């Protein structure tokens, strides 16, 4: 058994815990890195080459370290006892019951983890919040951890994760910054140095920033709120562009070249999705309300409202364009993941679009290169005669009245749209919810094309 310089544990082998720990293990062979989860199926998948999540480049990283210094398991208590540093990366979904339902985070997994750590520990530990948590959660965690009667000290740090799904490996290998929040006490500073030292194995020192614990927690919520706000801002402008002769892509290019604004996250679409943006903004809103900051709460809530509006508007445009009825029309949804290069469909706008079309009695055909299994689960309650799942986009479009592009998969750019057009019903529609395709070229083939935030190109 090799001697490792440090024993690192991560509780929660999900979209964050799995990739983060795999990159740490690959970059730091001197550490033993263990990832545990209560879900045995997930753990088995991490132990195989059929990983439980899809991320470009992840399998290579896992293969490099797995069995050498990267281990996946289900024995949470034994792993806690062995570890010096414990990252906690369990899910923190929005509460669906009781006080704060629909807004506050559900911290039951978080608290259970804290109690498991107390029960299983026999020595001092550093506990690092990796999950995104409401401000001052570390305080609650410390109270539970340090109420133990064993005389063990737990130092709690906040190290929020800024990776984006679809680019997780790249984001982890070359992060814009790593943030470590700690208490301003000698114990806090010592624990902070341990975590900084882990990242310093491959991240330049000037990109590793430190702060107090509360700033670190709030920075993660604020970062997601600002990113989502940019999408809602440009989406609000897209609605105005459609009413005028402005083109949202031209507007976005013009404003993005202003260095103070910058070009990224200014792409108009059917709306943002993913497990984090909505839940984290709701967290922010809930905290603001708790502190009596009503105006601030309403300000951030409007980012979510515009997102809901954008999804609704997209389906209204579809229905209206197709002569105010989609009943019994076959509509092919190209893409179901909330963005390209992931199989994740949590909060994907495709879910809302599919459901609204089905309410309008359309027959929806879902195709996606990676996310069909998740799509099936998301729409499990839909009557079988209203929904079809199809891997091949050509087959999905066959006999359809319309295609809606809902995920910006690169593969959809290069399909043979003439062949697709020939196999579809007339008149034939494309609703491009990602402004992915060349609208003029599709129009020349014969499609009626409805991009976001631009004039429609019609044949009638
Ligand atoms: N997904 C992202 O892009 C992203 C990015 C940054 C931060 N985050 C945050 O990271 C956290 C985790 O997100 P995720 O997307 O990885 O979630 P996830 O649902 O993919 O993974 C969470 C894992 O934790 C496990 N788990 C739950 N309770 C447990 C317990 N008591 N013991 C052991 N395992 C337990 C679950 O089985 C699951 O596998 C969230 O707070 C999220 O907001 C997510």
CSV table of C-alpha atoms and ligand atoms in Angstrom, one decimal:
chain,number,residue,atom,x,y,z
A,1,UNK,CA,0.0,0.0,0.0
A,2,UNK,CA,1.7,3.3,-1.0
A,3,UNK,CA,2.1,6.1,1.5
A,4,UNK,CA,0.1,9.1,0.5
A,5,UNK,CA,0.9,12.7,1.6
A,6,UNK,CA,-2.7,13.4,2.3
A,7,UNK,CA,-6.0,11.6,2.4
A,8,UNK,CA,-8.8,13.5,0.7
A,9,UNK,CA,-12.4,12.4,0.7
A,10,UNK,CA,-15.4,13.7,-1.2
A,11,UNK,CA,-18.9,12.9,-0.1
A,12,UNK,CA,-21.2,13.0,-3.2
A,13,UNK,CA,-20.1,11.5,-6.5
A,14,UNK,CA,-22.3,13.7,-8.8
A,15,UNK,CA,-21.6,16.2,-11.5
A,16,UNK,CA,-19.3,18.2,-9.2
A,17,UNK,CA,-17.8,15.6,-6.8
A,18,UNK,CA,-16.8,13.1,-9.6
A,19,UNK,CA,-15.0,15.4,-12.0
A,20,UNK,CA,-13.5,17.6,-9.3
A,21,UNK,CA,-11.9,14.8,-7.5
A,22,UNK,CA,-10.8,13.0,-10.7
A,23,UNK,CA,-8.9,16.1,-11.7
A,24,UNK,CA,-7.3,16.5,-8.2
A,25,UNK,CA,-6.3,12.8,-8.3
A,26,UNK,CA,-4.9,13.0,-11.8
A,27,UNK,CA,-2.9,16.2,-11.0
A,28,UNK,CA,-1.7,15.1,-7.5
A,29,UNK,CA,-0.6,11.5,-7.5
A,30,UNK,CA,0.8,12.1,-4.0
A,31,UNK,CA,-2.7,12.3,-2.5
A,32,UNK,CA,-5.2,9.5,-2.0
A,33,UNK,CA,-8.5,10.7,-3.3
A,34,UNK,CA,-11.7,8.8,-2.4
A,35,UNK,CA,-15.2,9.6,-3.6
A,36,UNK,CA,-18.2,8.1,-1.8
A,37,UNK,CA,-21.9,8.2,-2.5
A,38,UNK,CA,-25.0,6.7,-1.0
A,39,UNK,CA,-26.1,5.6,-4.5
A,40,UNK,CA,-24.4,2.3,-5.2
A,41,UNK,CA,-25.4,2.3,-8.9
A,42,UNK,CA,-23.6,5.6,-9.4
A,43,UNK,CA,-20.5,4.3,-7.6
A,44,UNK,CA,-20.5,1.2,-9.8
A,45,UNK,CA,-20.7,3.4,-12.9
A,46,UNK,CA,-17.7,5.5,-11.7
A,47,UNK,CA,-15.8,2.2,-11.2
A,48,UNK,CA,-16.6,1.2,-14.9
A,49,UNK,CA,-15.8,2.9,-18.2
A,50,UNK,CA,-19.5,3.8,-18.6
A,51,UNK,CA,-19.3,6.8,-16.3
A,52,UNK,CA,-22.6,8.1,-14.7
A,53,UNK,CA,-22.2,11.5,-16.3
A,54,UNK,CA,-21.0,12.7,-19.7
A,55,UNK,CA,-18.3,15.2,-19.8
A,56,UNK,CA,-15.8,15.6,-22.7
A,57,UNK,CA,-12.4,14.3,-21.7
A,58,UNK,CA,-13.5,13.0,-18.3
A,59,UNK,CA,-13.0,9.3,-19.0
A,60,UNK,CA,-9.4,9.8,-19.9
A,61,UNK,CA,-8.8,11.7,-16.6
A,62,UNK,CA,-10.6,9.0,-14.5
A,63,UNK,CA,-8.6,6.2,-16.3
A,64,UNK,CA,-5.3,8.0,-15.5
A,65,UNK,CA,-5.9,8.0,-11.8
A,66,UNK,CA,-8.5,5.3,-11.0
A,67,UNK,CA,-7.0,2.4,-8.9
A,68,UNK,CA,-3.7,4.4,-8.5
A,69,UNK,CA,-4.8,7.1,-6.1
A,70,UNK,CA,-8.5,7.6,-7.1
A,71,UNK,CA,-11.1,5.3,-5.5
A,72,UNK,CA,-14.9,5.2,-5.6
A,73,UNK,CA,-16.9,3.6,-2.8
A,74,UNK,CA,-20.1,3.4,-0.8
A,75,UNK,CA,-18.7,3.0,2.7
A,76,UNK,CA,-19.1,6.6,3.8
A,77,UNK,CA,-18.3,6.1,7.5
A,78,UNK,CA,-15.0,4.2,6.9
A,79,UNK,CA,-13.9,6.7,4.4
A,80,UNK,CA,-14.6,9.6,6.8
A,81,UNK,CA,-12.5,8.0,9.5
A,82,UNK,CA,-9.5,7.7,7.1
A,83,UNK,CA,-9.6,11.2,5.7
A,84,UNK,CA,-7.8,14.4,6.7
A,85,UNK,CA,-9.8,16.7,4.4
A,86,UNK,CA,-13.4,16.0,3.5
A,87,UNK,CA,-15.1,17.8,0.6
A,88,UNK,CA,-18.9,17.7,0.8
A,89,UNK,CA,-20.6,17.8,-2.6
A,90,UNK,CA,-24.0,16.5,-2.0
A,91,UNK,CA,-27.1,17.9,-3.8
A,92,UNK,CA,-28.9,20.9,-2.4
A,93,UNK,CA,-32.2,21.0,-4.4
A,94,UNK,CA,-34.9,23.5,-3.8
A,95,UNK,CA,-37.3,22.6,-1.0
A,96,UNK,CA,-40.6,21.1,-2.2
A,97,UNK,CA,-42.4,21.0,1.1
A,98,UNK,CA,-43.1,23.1,4.2
A,99,UNK,CA,-41.7,26.5,5.1
A,100,UNK,CA,-39.9,28.1,2.1
A,101,UNK,CA,-41.2,25.5,-0.3
A,102,UNK,CA,-40.2,26.4,-3.9
A,103,UNK,CA,-37.5,28.8,-2.8
A,104,UNK,CA,-35.4,27.7,0.1
A,105,UNK,CA,-32.8,25.0,-0.3
A,106,UNK,CA,-33.5,21.6,1.0
A,107,UNK,CA,-30.7,21.0,3.4
A,108,UNK,CA,-31.6,17.5,4.5
A,109,UNK,CA,-28.8,15.8,2.6
A,110,UNK,CA,-26.4,18.4,3.9
A,111,UNK,CA,-27.4,18.0,7.5
A,112,UNK,CA,-27.4,14.2,7.3
A,113,UNK,CA,-23.9,14.3,5.9
A,114,UNK,CA,-22.8,16.6,8.8
A,115,UNK,CA,-24.2,14.1,11.3
A,116,UNK,CA,-22.5,11.1,9.5
A,117,UNK,CA,-19.2,13.0,9.7
A,118,UNK,CA,-19.6,13.5,13.5
A,119,UNK,CA,-20.5,9.9,14.1
A,120,UNK,CA,-17.7,8.4,12.0
A,121,UNK,CA,-14.8,10.7,13.0
A,122,UNK,CA,-12.2,9.9,15.6
A,123,UNK,CA,-9.8,12.8,15.0
A,124,UNK,CA,-9.8,16.4,13.9
A,125,UNK,CA,-10.8,17.1,10.3
A,126,UNK,CA,-11.1,19.9,7.7
A,127,UNK,CA,-14.6,19.9,6.2
A,128,UNK,CA,-14.9,21.8,2.9
A,129,UNK,CA,-18.3,22.9,1.5
A,130,UNK,CA,-18.2,22.2,-2.2
A,131,UNK,CA,-21.9,22.2,-2.7
A,132,UNK,CA,-23.5,25.6,-3.4
A,133,UNK,CA,-25.1,26.7,-0.1
A,134,UNK,CA,-27.0,29.6,1.2
A,135,UNK,CA,-24.9,32.2,3.0
A,136,UNK,CA,-24.1,31.2,6.6
A,137,UNK,CA,-24.6,27.5,6.1
A,138,UNK,CA,-21.1,26.8,7.3
A,139,UNK,CA,-22.1,28.3,10.6
A,140,UNK,CA,-24.9,25.7,11.0
A,141,UNK,CA,-22.6,22.9,9.8
A,142,UNK,CA,-20.0,24.0,12.4
A,143,UNK,CA,-22.6,23.9,15.2
A,144,UNK,CA,-23.6,20.4,14.4
A,145,UNK,CA,-20.0,19.2,13.9
A,146,UNK,CA,-18.5,20.9,16.9
A,147,UNK,CA,-21.3,19.9,19.3
A,148,UNK,CA,-19.7,16.4,19.4
A,149,UNK,CA,-18.7,15.1,22.8
A,150,UNK,CA,-15.5,13.4,21.5
A,151,UNK,CA,-13.4,16.6,21.8
A,152,UNK,CA,-12.8,16.6,18.0
A,153,UNK,CA,-12.4,19.9,16.2
A,154,UNK,CA,-13.8,20.3,12.7
A,155,UNK,CA,-12.7,23.4,10.8
A,156,UNK,CA,-15.3,24.3,8.1
A,157,UNK,CA,-14.2,26.0,4.9
A,158,UNK,CA,-16.1,27.1,1.8
A,159,UNK,CA,-14.6,26.2,-1.6
A,160,UNK,CA,-17.5,26.7,-4.0
A,161,UNK,CA,-17.2,25.1,-7.4
A,162,UNK,CA,-17.4,27.3,-10.5
A,163,UNK,CA,-17.2,24.5,-13.2
A,164,UNK,CA,-19.8,24.5,-16.0
A,165,UNK,CA,-21.2,21.2,-17.2
A,166,UNK,CA,-20.0,20.4,-20.7
A,167,UNK,CA,-16.7,22.0,-20.0
A,168,UNK,CA,-16.0,20.6,-16.5
A,169,UNK,CA,-12.6,19.1,-17.2
A,170,UNK,CA,-11.3,22.2,-19.0
A,171,UNK,CA,-12.7,24.4,-16.2
A,172,UNK,CA,-11.1,22.3,-13.5
A,173,UNK,CA,-7.8,22.0,-15.2
A,174,UNK,CA,-7.5,25.7,-16.0
A,175,UNK,CA,-10.0,27.6,-13.7
A,176,UNK,CA,-10.5,31.3,-13.9
A,177,UNK,CA,-10.1,31.3,-10.2
A,178,UNK,CA,-10.3,29.0,-7.2
A,179,UNK,CA,-11.9,30.5,-4.1
A,180,UNK,CA,-11.2,29.3,-0.6
A,181,UNK,CA,-13.2,30.9,2.3
A,182,UNK,CA,-12.0,30.4,5.8
A,183,UNK,CA,-12.4,31.8,9.3
A,184,UNK,CA,-10.0,34.5,10.3
A,185,UNK,CA,-8.6,32.4,13.2
A,186,UNK,CA,-5.3,30.5,13.4
A,187,UNK,CA,-7.1,27.2,12.9
A,188,UNK,CA,-9.0,28.7,9.9
A,189,UNK,CA,-5.8,30.0,8.3
A,190,UNK,CA,-4.1,26.7,8.8
A,191,UNK,CA,-7.0,24.8,7.2
A,192,UNK,CA,-7.1,27.3,4.3
A,193,UNK,CA,-3.4,26.7,3.7
A,194,UNK,CA,-4.0,23.0,3.4
A,195,UNK,CA,-6.7,23.5,0.7
A,196,UNK,CA,-4.8,26.1,-1.1
A,197,UNK,CA,-1.8,23.8,-1.3
A,198,UNK,CA,-4.0,21.1,-2.9
A,199,UNK,CA,-5.0,23.4,-5.8
A,200,UNK,CA,-1.5,25.0,-6.1
A,201,UNK,CA,-0.3,21.6,-7.5
A,202,UNK,CA,-1.6,22.8,-10.9
A,203,UNK,CA,-3.4,26.2,-10.5
A,204,UNK,CA,-1.2,29.3,-10.6
A,205,UNK,CA,-1.1,31.0,-7.2
A,206,UNK,CA,-2.5,34.3,-8.4
A,207,UNK,CA,-5.7,32.4,-9.4
A,208,UNK,CA,-6.2,31.0,-6.0
A,209,UNK,CA,-8.0,33.6,-4.0
A,210,UNK,CA,-9.1,33.6,-0.3
A,211,UNK,CA,-11.8,35.3,1.6
A,212,UNK,CA,-13.9,34.9,4.7
A,213,UNK,CA,-16.4,32.0,4.7
A,214,UNK,CA,-19.5,34.1,4.1
A,215,UNK,CA,-18.0,36.0,1.1
A,216,UNK,CA,-17.1,32.6,-0.5
A,217,UNK,CA,-20.6,31.3,0.0
A,218,UNK,CA,-22.2,34.5,-1.3
A,219,UNK,CA,-19.8,34.8,-4.3
A,220,UNK,CA,-21.0,31.5,-5.7
A,221,UNK,CA,-24.7,32.5,-5.5
A,222,UNK,CA,-23.8,36.0,-6.9
A,223,UNK,CA,-21.8,34.5,-9.8
A,224,UNK,CA,-24.7,32.3,-10.9
A,225,UNK,CA,-27.2,35.1,-10.5
A,226,UNK,CA,-25.0,37.5,-12.6
A,227,UNK,CA,-24.6,34.8,-15.4
A,228,UNK,CA,-28.3,34.1,-15.5
A,229,UNK,CA,-29.0,37.8,-15.4
A,230,UNK,CA,-27.0,38.3,-18.6
A,231,UNK,CA,-29.0,35.6,-20.4
A,232,UNK,CA,-32.3,37.0,-19.2
A,233,UNK,CA,-31.2,40.5,-20.2
A,234,UNK,CA,-30.4,39.5,-23.8
A,235,UNK,CA,-33.5,37.4,-23.9
A,236,UNK,CA,-35.7,40.4,-22.9
A,237,UNK,CA,-34.1,42.3,-25.8
A,238,UNK,CA,-34.8,39.4,-28.1
A,239,UNK,CA,-38.5,39.9,-27.6
A,240,UNK,CA,-38.2,43.5,-28.6
A,241,UNK,CA,-36.1,42.6,-31.6
A,242,UNK,CA,-38.8,40.3,-32.9
A,243,UNK,CA,-41.4,43.1,-32.7
A,244,UNK,CA,-39.1,45.6,-34.5
A,245,UNK,CA,-36.6,44.9,-37.4
A,246,UNK,CA,-33.7,44.6,-35.1
A,247,UNK,CA,-31.6,41.5,-35.0
A,248,UNK,CA,-30.6,40.3,-31.5
A,249,UNK,CA,-27.3,38.7,-32.8
A,250,UNK,CA,-26.3,42.1,-34.2
A,251,UNK,CA,-27.3,43.9,-31.0
A,252,UNK,CA,-25.4,41.4,-28.9
A,253,UNK,CA,-22.3,41.7,-31.0
A,254,UNK,CA,-22.4,45.5,-30.8
A,255,UNK,CA,-22.9,45.7,-27.1
A,256,UNK,CA,-20.5,42.8,-26.4
A,257,UNK,CA,-17.6,44.6,-28.0
A,258,UNK,CA,-17.8,47.2,-25.3
A,259,UNK,CA,-15.1,46.0,-23.0
A,260,UNK,CA,-17.1,47.0,-20.0
A,261,UNK,CA,-19.8,44.5,-21.1
A,262,UNK,CA,-17.8,41.8,-22.8
A,263,UNK,CA,-19.1,39.2,-25.4
A,264,UNK,CA,-19.8,36.1,-23.3
A,265,UNK,CA,-23.2,34.9,-22.1
A,266,UNK,CA,-24.9,37.4,-24.4
A,267,UNK,CA,-26.4,34.7,-26.7
A,268,UNK,CA,-30.2,34.8,-26.9
A,269,UNK,CA,-32.0,31.4,-26.7
A,270,UNK,CA,-35.1,29.6,-25.6
A,271,UNK,CA,-33.9,30.2,-22.0
A,272,UNK,CA,-31.4,29.0,-19.5
A,273,UNK,CA,-31.6,25.6,-17.7
A,274,UNK,CA,-29.4,23.4,-15.6
A,275,UNK,CA,-29.6,22.4,-12.0
A,276,UNK,CA,-28.0,25.5,-10.6
A,277,UNK,CA,-29.1,28.9,-12.0
A,278,UNK,CA,-32.8,28.8,-10.9
A,279,UNK,CA,-32.2,27.2,-7.5
A,280,UNK,CA,-29.3,29.5,-6.7
A,281,UNK,CA,-31.2,32.6,-7.6
A,282,UNK,CA,-34.1,31.3,-5.5
A,283,UNK,CA,-31.7,30.9,-2.6
A,284,UNK,CA,-30.6,34.5,-3.0
A,285,UNK,CA,-34.2,35.7,-3.2
A,286,UNK,CA,-35.0,33.7,-0.1
A,287,UNK,CA,-32.1,35.0,1.9
A,288,UNK,CA,-32.9,38.6,0.9
A,289,UNK,CA,-36.6,38.1,2.0
A,290,UNK,CA,-35.4,36.8,5.3
A,291,UNK,CA,-33.3,39.9,5.9
A,292,UNK,CA,-36.3,42.1,4.9
A,293,UNK,CA,-34.7,43.2,1.6
A,294,UNK,CA,-37.9,43.0,-0.5
A,295,UNK,CA,-36.6,45.2,-3.4
A,296,UNK,CA,-33.4,43.2,-3.8
A,297,UNK,CA,-35.4,39.9,-3.7
A,298,UNK,CA,-37.8,41.2,-6.4
A,299,UNK,CA,-34.9,42.4,-8.6
A,300,UNK,CA,-33.3,38.9,-8.7
A,301,UNK,CA,-36.6,37.1,-9.0
A,302,UNK,CA,-37.2,39.0,-12.2
A,303,UNK,CA,-34.3,37.1,-13.8
A,304,UNK,CA,-36.3,33.9,-13.3
A,305,UNK,CA,-39.5,35.5,-14.5
A,306,UNK,CA,-38.0,36.5,-17.8
A,307,UNK,CA,-36.7,33.0,-18.3
A,308,UNK,CA,-40.1,31.5,-17.8
A,309,UNK,CA,-41.5,34.2,-20.1
A,310,UNK,CA,-38.9,33.3,-22.8
A,311,UNK,CA,-39.9,29.5,-22.7
A,312,UNK,CA,-43.6,30.4,-22.8
A,313,UNK,CA,-43.1,32.9,-25.7
A,314,UNK,CA,-41.2,30.3,-27.7
A,315,UNK,CA,-44.1,27.9,-27.7
A,316,UNK,CA,-46.6,30.7,-28.3
A,317,UNK,CA,-44.5,31.6,-31.4
A,318,UNK,CA,-44.6,28.0,-32.6
A,319,UNK,CA,-48.4,27.6,-32.1
A,320,UNK,CA,-49.2,31.0,-33.6
A,321,UNK,CA,-47.0,30.4,-36.7
A,322,UNK,CA,-48.5,27.0,-37.3
A,323,UNK,CA,-52.0,28.6,-37.8
A,324,UNK,CA,-52.9,28.7,-34.1
A,325,UNK,CA,-53.0,25.0,-33.6
A,326,UNK,CA,-50.5,22.2,-33.2
A,327,UNK,CA,-53.1,19.6,-32.2
A,328,UNK,CA,-52.0,16.2,-33.6
A,329,UNK,CA,-49.1,17.7,-35.5
A,330,UNK,CA,-45.8,15.9,-35.2
A,331,UNK,CA,-43.1,18.2,-33.8
A,332,UNK,CA,-39.5,17.1,-33.6
A,333,UNK,CA,-37.5,18.5,-30.7
A,334,UNK,CA,-33.8,18.5,-31.6
A,335,UNK,CA,-32.0,18.4,-28.3
A,336,UNK,CA,-33.2,17.8,-24.8
A,337,UNK,CA,-30.1,18.4,-22.7
A,338,UNK,CA,-30.0,21.9,-21.1
A,339,UNK,CA,-26.9,22.7,-23.1
A,340,UNK,CA,-24.5,20.8,-25.5
A,341,UNK,CA,-21.9,18.3,-24.4
A,342,UNK,CA,-23.9,17.1,-21.4
A,343,UNK,CA,-26.6,14.5,-20.8
A,344,UNK,CA,-28.0,16.6,-17.9
A,345,UNK,CA,-31.6,17.7,-18.5
A,346,UNK,CA,-32.2,19.2,-15.0
A,347,UNK,CA,-34.4,22.3,-15.6
A,348,UNK,CA,-33.8,22.1,-19.3
A,349,UNK,CA,-36.1,24.5,-21.2
A,350,UNK,CA,-36.9,21.4,-23.4
A,351,UNK,CA,-38.9,20.0,-20.6
A,352,UNK,CA,-41.2,23.1,-20.5
A,353,UNK,CA,-41.4,23.3,-24.3
A,354,UNK,CA,-42.3,19.6,-24.6
A,355,UNK,CA,-45.0,19.8,-21.9
A,356,UNK,CA,-46.6,22.9,-23.3
A,357,UNK,CA,-46.7,21.4,-26.8
A,358,UNK,CA,-48.3,18.2,-25.3
A,359,UNK,CA,-50.9,20.4,-23.5
A,360,UNK,CA,-51.7,21.8,-26.9
A,361,UNK,CA,-52.2,18.1,-28.1
A,362,UNK,CA,-49.1,18.0,-30.3
A,363,UNK,CA,-47.3,14.7,-30.8
A,364,UNK,CA,-43.7,15.4,-29.7
A,365,UNK,CA,-40.7,13.5,-31.0
A,366,UNK,CA,-37.6,13.9,-28.8
A,367,UNK,CA,-34.1,13.3,-30.2
A,368,UNK,CA,-30.8,14.0,-28.4
A,369,UNK,CA,-27.3,12.4,-28.8
A,370,UNK,CA,-26.7,11.9,-25.1
A,371,UNK,CA,-29.8,12.8,-23.1
A,372,UNK,CA,-32.6,10.5,-24.2
A,373,UNK,CA,-32.5,8.3,-21.1
A,374,UNK,CA,-32.9,11.4,-18.9
A,375,UNK,CA,-35.6,12.8,-21.3
A,376,UNK,CA,-37.6,9.5,-20.9
A,377,UNK,CA,-37.4,9.9,-17.1
A,378,UNK,CA,-38.4,13.6,-17.2
A,379,UNK,CA,-41.5,12.9,-19.4
A,380,UNK,CA,-42.4,9.5,-17.9
A,381,UNK,CA,-45.9,10.7,-17.0
A,382,UNK,CA,-46.8,11.8,-20.6
A,383,UNK,CA,-49.3,9.5,-22.4
A,384,UNK,CA,-47.5,7.2,-24.8
A,385,UNK,CA,-49.5,8.3,-27.8
A,386,UNK,CA,-48.2,11.9,-27.3
A,387,UNK,CA,-44.4,11.2,-27.1
A,388,UNK,CA,-41.8,9.4,-29.1
A,389,UNK,CA,-38.1,9.1,-28.2
A,390,UNK,CA,-35.8,8.7,-31.2
A,391,UNK,CA,-32.0,8.6,-31.5
A,392,UNK,CA,-31.7,9.4,-35.1
A,393,UNK,CA,-32.6,13.1,-35.9
A,394,UNK,CA,-33.5,12.1,-39.5
A,395,UNK,CA,-36.1,9.6,-38.3
A,396,UNK,CA,-37.3,12.1,-35.7
A,397,UNK,CA,-38.1,14.7,-38.4
A,398,UNK,CA,-39.7,12.3,-40.8
A,399,UNK,CA,-43.4,13.2,-41.2
A,400,UNK,CA,-43.1,16.1,-38.8
A,401,UNK,CA,-44.6,19.6,-39.4
A,402,UNK,CA,-41.9,21.3,-37.5
A,403,UNK,CA,-38.5,21.0,-35.9
A,404,UNK,CA,-37.6,22.9,-32.8
A,405,UNK,CA,-33.9,23.3,-32.0
A,406,UNK,CA,-33.6,23.2,-28.2
A,407,UNK,CA,-29.9,22.2,-27.6
A,408,UNK,CA,-27.0,23.7,-29.5
A,409,UNK,CA,-25.3,20.3,-30.3
A,410,UNK,CA,-22.7,20.8,-33.0
A,411,UNK,CA,-24.0,17.8,-34.8
A,412,UNK,CA,-27.2,19.6,-35.6
A,413,UNK,CA,-25.3,22.2,-37.6
A,414,UNK,CA,-24.2,19.8,-40.3
A,415,UNK,CA,-27.3,17.6,-40.9
A,416,UNK,CA,-28.6,17.3,-44.5
A,417,UNK,CA,-31.5,19.7,-44.1
A,418,UNK,CA,-32.6,19.2,-47.7
A,419,UNK,CA,-33.1,15.5,-47.1
A,420,UNK,CA,-34.9,16.4,-43.8
A,421,UNK,CA,-37.1,18.9,-45.6
A,422,UNK,CA,-38.1,16.3,-48.2
A,423,UNK,CA,-39.2,13.9,-45.5
A,424,UNK,CA,-41.4,16.4,-43.7
A,425,UNK,CA,-45.0,17.7,-44.0
A,426,UNK,CA,-45.8,21.0,-45.8
A,427,UNK,CA,-45.7,23.8,-44.9
A,428,UNK,CA,-42.5,23.0,-43.0
A,429,UNK,CA,-41.2,24.9,-40.0
A,430,UNK,CA,-38.0,25.3,-38.1
A,431,UNK,CA,-38.1,27.1,-34.7
A,432,UNK,CA,-34.5,27.7,-33.8
A,433,UNK,CA,-34.4,28.1,-30.0
A,434,UNK,CA,-30.6,28.4,-30.1
A,435,UNK,CA,-30.0,30.5,-33.2
A,436,UNK,CA,-27.8,27.5,-34.2
A,437,UNK,CA,-28.6,27.1,-37.9
A,438,UNK,CA,-28.2,29.3,-41.0
A,439,UNK,CA,-31.7,30.7,-41.3
A,440,UNK,CA,-31.2,32.0,-44.9
A,441,UNK,CA,-30.0,28.6,-46.1
A,442,UNK,CA,-32.9,26.8,-44.5
A,443,UNK,CA,-35.3,29.3,-46.0
A,444,UNK,CA,-33.8,28.7,-49.4
A,445,UNK,CA,-34.5,25.0,-49.1
A,446,UNK,CA,-38.2,25.8,-48.4
A,447,UNK,CA,-38.5,25.9,-44.6
A,448,UNK,CA,-40.3,28.7,-42.8
A,449,UNK,CA,-37.7,29.7,-40.2
A,450,UNK,CA,-38.3,31.3,-36.9
A,451,UNK,CA,-35.1,32.2,-35.1
A,452,UNK,CA,-35.0,33.9,-31.7
A,453,UNK,CA,-34.8,37.7,-31.7
A,454,UNK,CA,-34.8,38.1,-35.5
A,455,UNK,CA,-37.4,38.5,-38.2
A,456,UNK,CA,-38.9,35.2,-39.3
A,457,UNK,CA,-38.2,34.0,-42.9
A,458,UNK,CA,-41.5,32.8,-44.3
A,459,UNK,CA,-42.9,31.5,-47.6
A,460,UNK,CA,-46.4,32.8,-47.0
B,1,LIG,N1,-23.9,20.7,-11.6
B,1,LIG,C1,-23.2,21.8,-11.7
B,1,LIG,O1,-22.8,22.3,-12.8
B,1,LIG,C2,-22.7,22.5,-10.4
B,1,LIG,C3,-21.6,23.4,-10.6
B,1,LIG,C4,-21.2,24.1,-9.4
B,1,LIG,C5,-21.7,23.7,-8.2
B,1,LIG,N2,-22.8,22.8,-8.1
B,1,LIG,C6,-23.3,22.5,-6.8
B,1,LIG,O2,-22.7,21.3,-6.3
B,1,LIG,C7,-23.6,20.5,-5.5
B,1,LIG,C8,-23.7,19.1,-6.1
B,1,LIG,O3,-24.3,19.3,-7.4
B,1,LIG,P1,-24.3,18.1,-8.4
B,1,LIG,O4,-24.7,18.6,-9.7
B,1,LIG,O5,-22.9,17.4,-8.3
B,1,LIG,O6,-25.4,17.2,-7.8
B,1,LIG,P2,-25.7,15.6,-8.2
B,1,LIG,O7,-27.1,15.4,-7.8
B,1,LIG,O8,-25.2,15.3,-9.5
B,1,LIG,O9,-24.8,14.8,-7.1
B,1,LIG,C9,-25.0,14.8,-5.7
B,1,LIG,C10,-24.6,13.4,-5.2
B,1,LIG,O10,-24.6,13.4,-3.8
B,1,LIG,C11,-25.1,12.1,-3.4
B,1,LIG,N3,-25.5,12.2,-2.0
B,1,LIG,C12,-26.6,12.8,-1.5
B,1,LIG,N4,-26.7,12.7,-0.1
B,1,LIG,C13,-25.6,12.0,0.2
B,1,LIG,C14,-25.1,11.5,1.5
B,1,LIG,N5,-25.7,11.8,2.6
B,1,LIG,N6,-23.9,10.8,1.5
B,1,LIG,C15,-23.3,10.5,0.3
B,1,LIG,N7,-23.7,11.0,-0.9
B,1,LIG,C16,-24.9,11.7,-0.9
B,1,LIG,C17,-26.2,11.8,-4.3
B,1,LIG,O11,-26.5,10.4,-4.4
B,1,LIG,C18,-25.6,12.3,-5.7
B,1,LIG,O12,-24.9,11.3,-6.4
B,1,LIG,C19,-24.9,21.3,-5.5
B,1,LIG,O13,-24.9,22.1,-4.3
B,1,LIG,C20,-24.8,22.2,-6.7
B,1,LIG,O14,-25.5,23.4,-6.5
B,1,LIG,C21,-23.2,22.2,-9.2
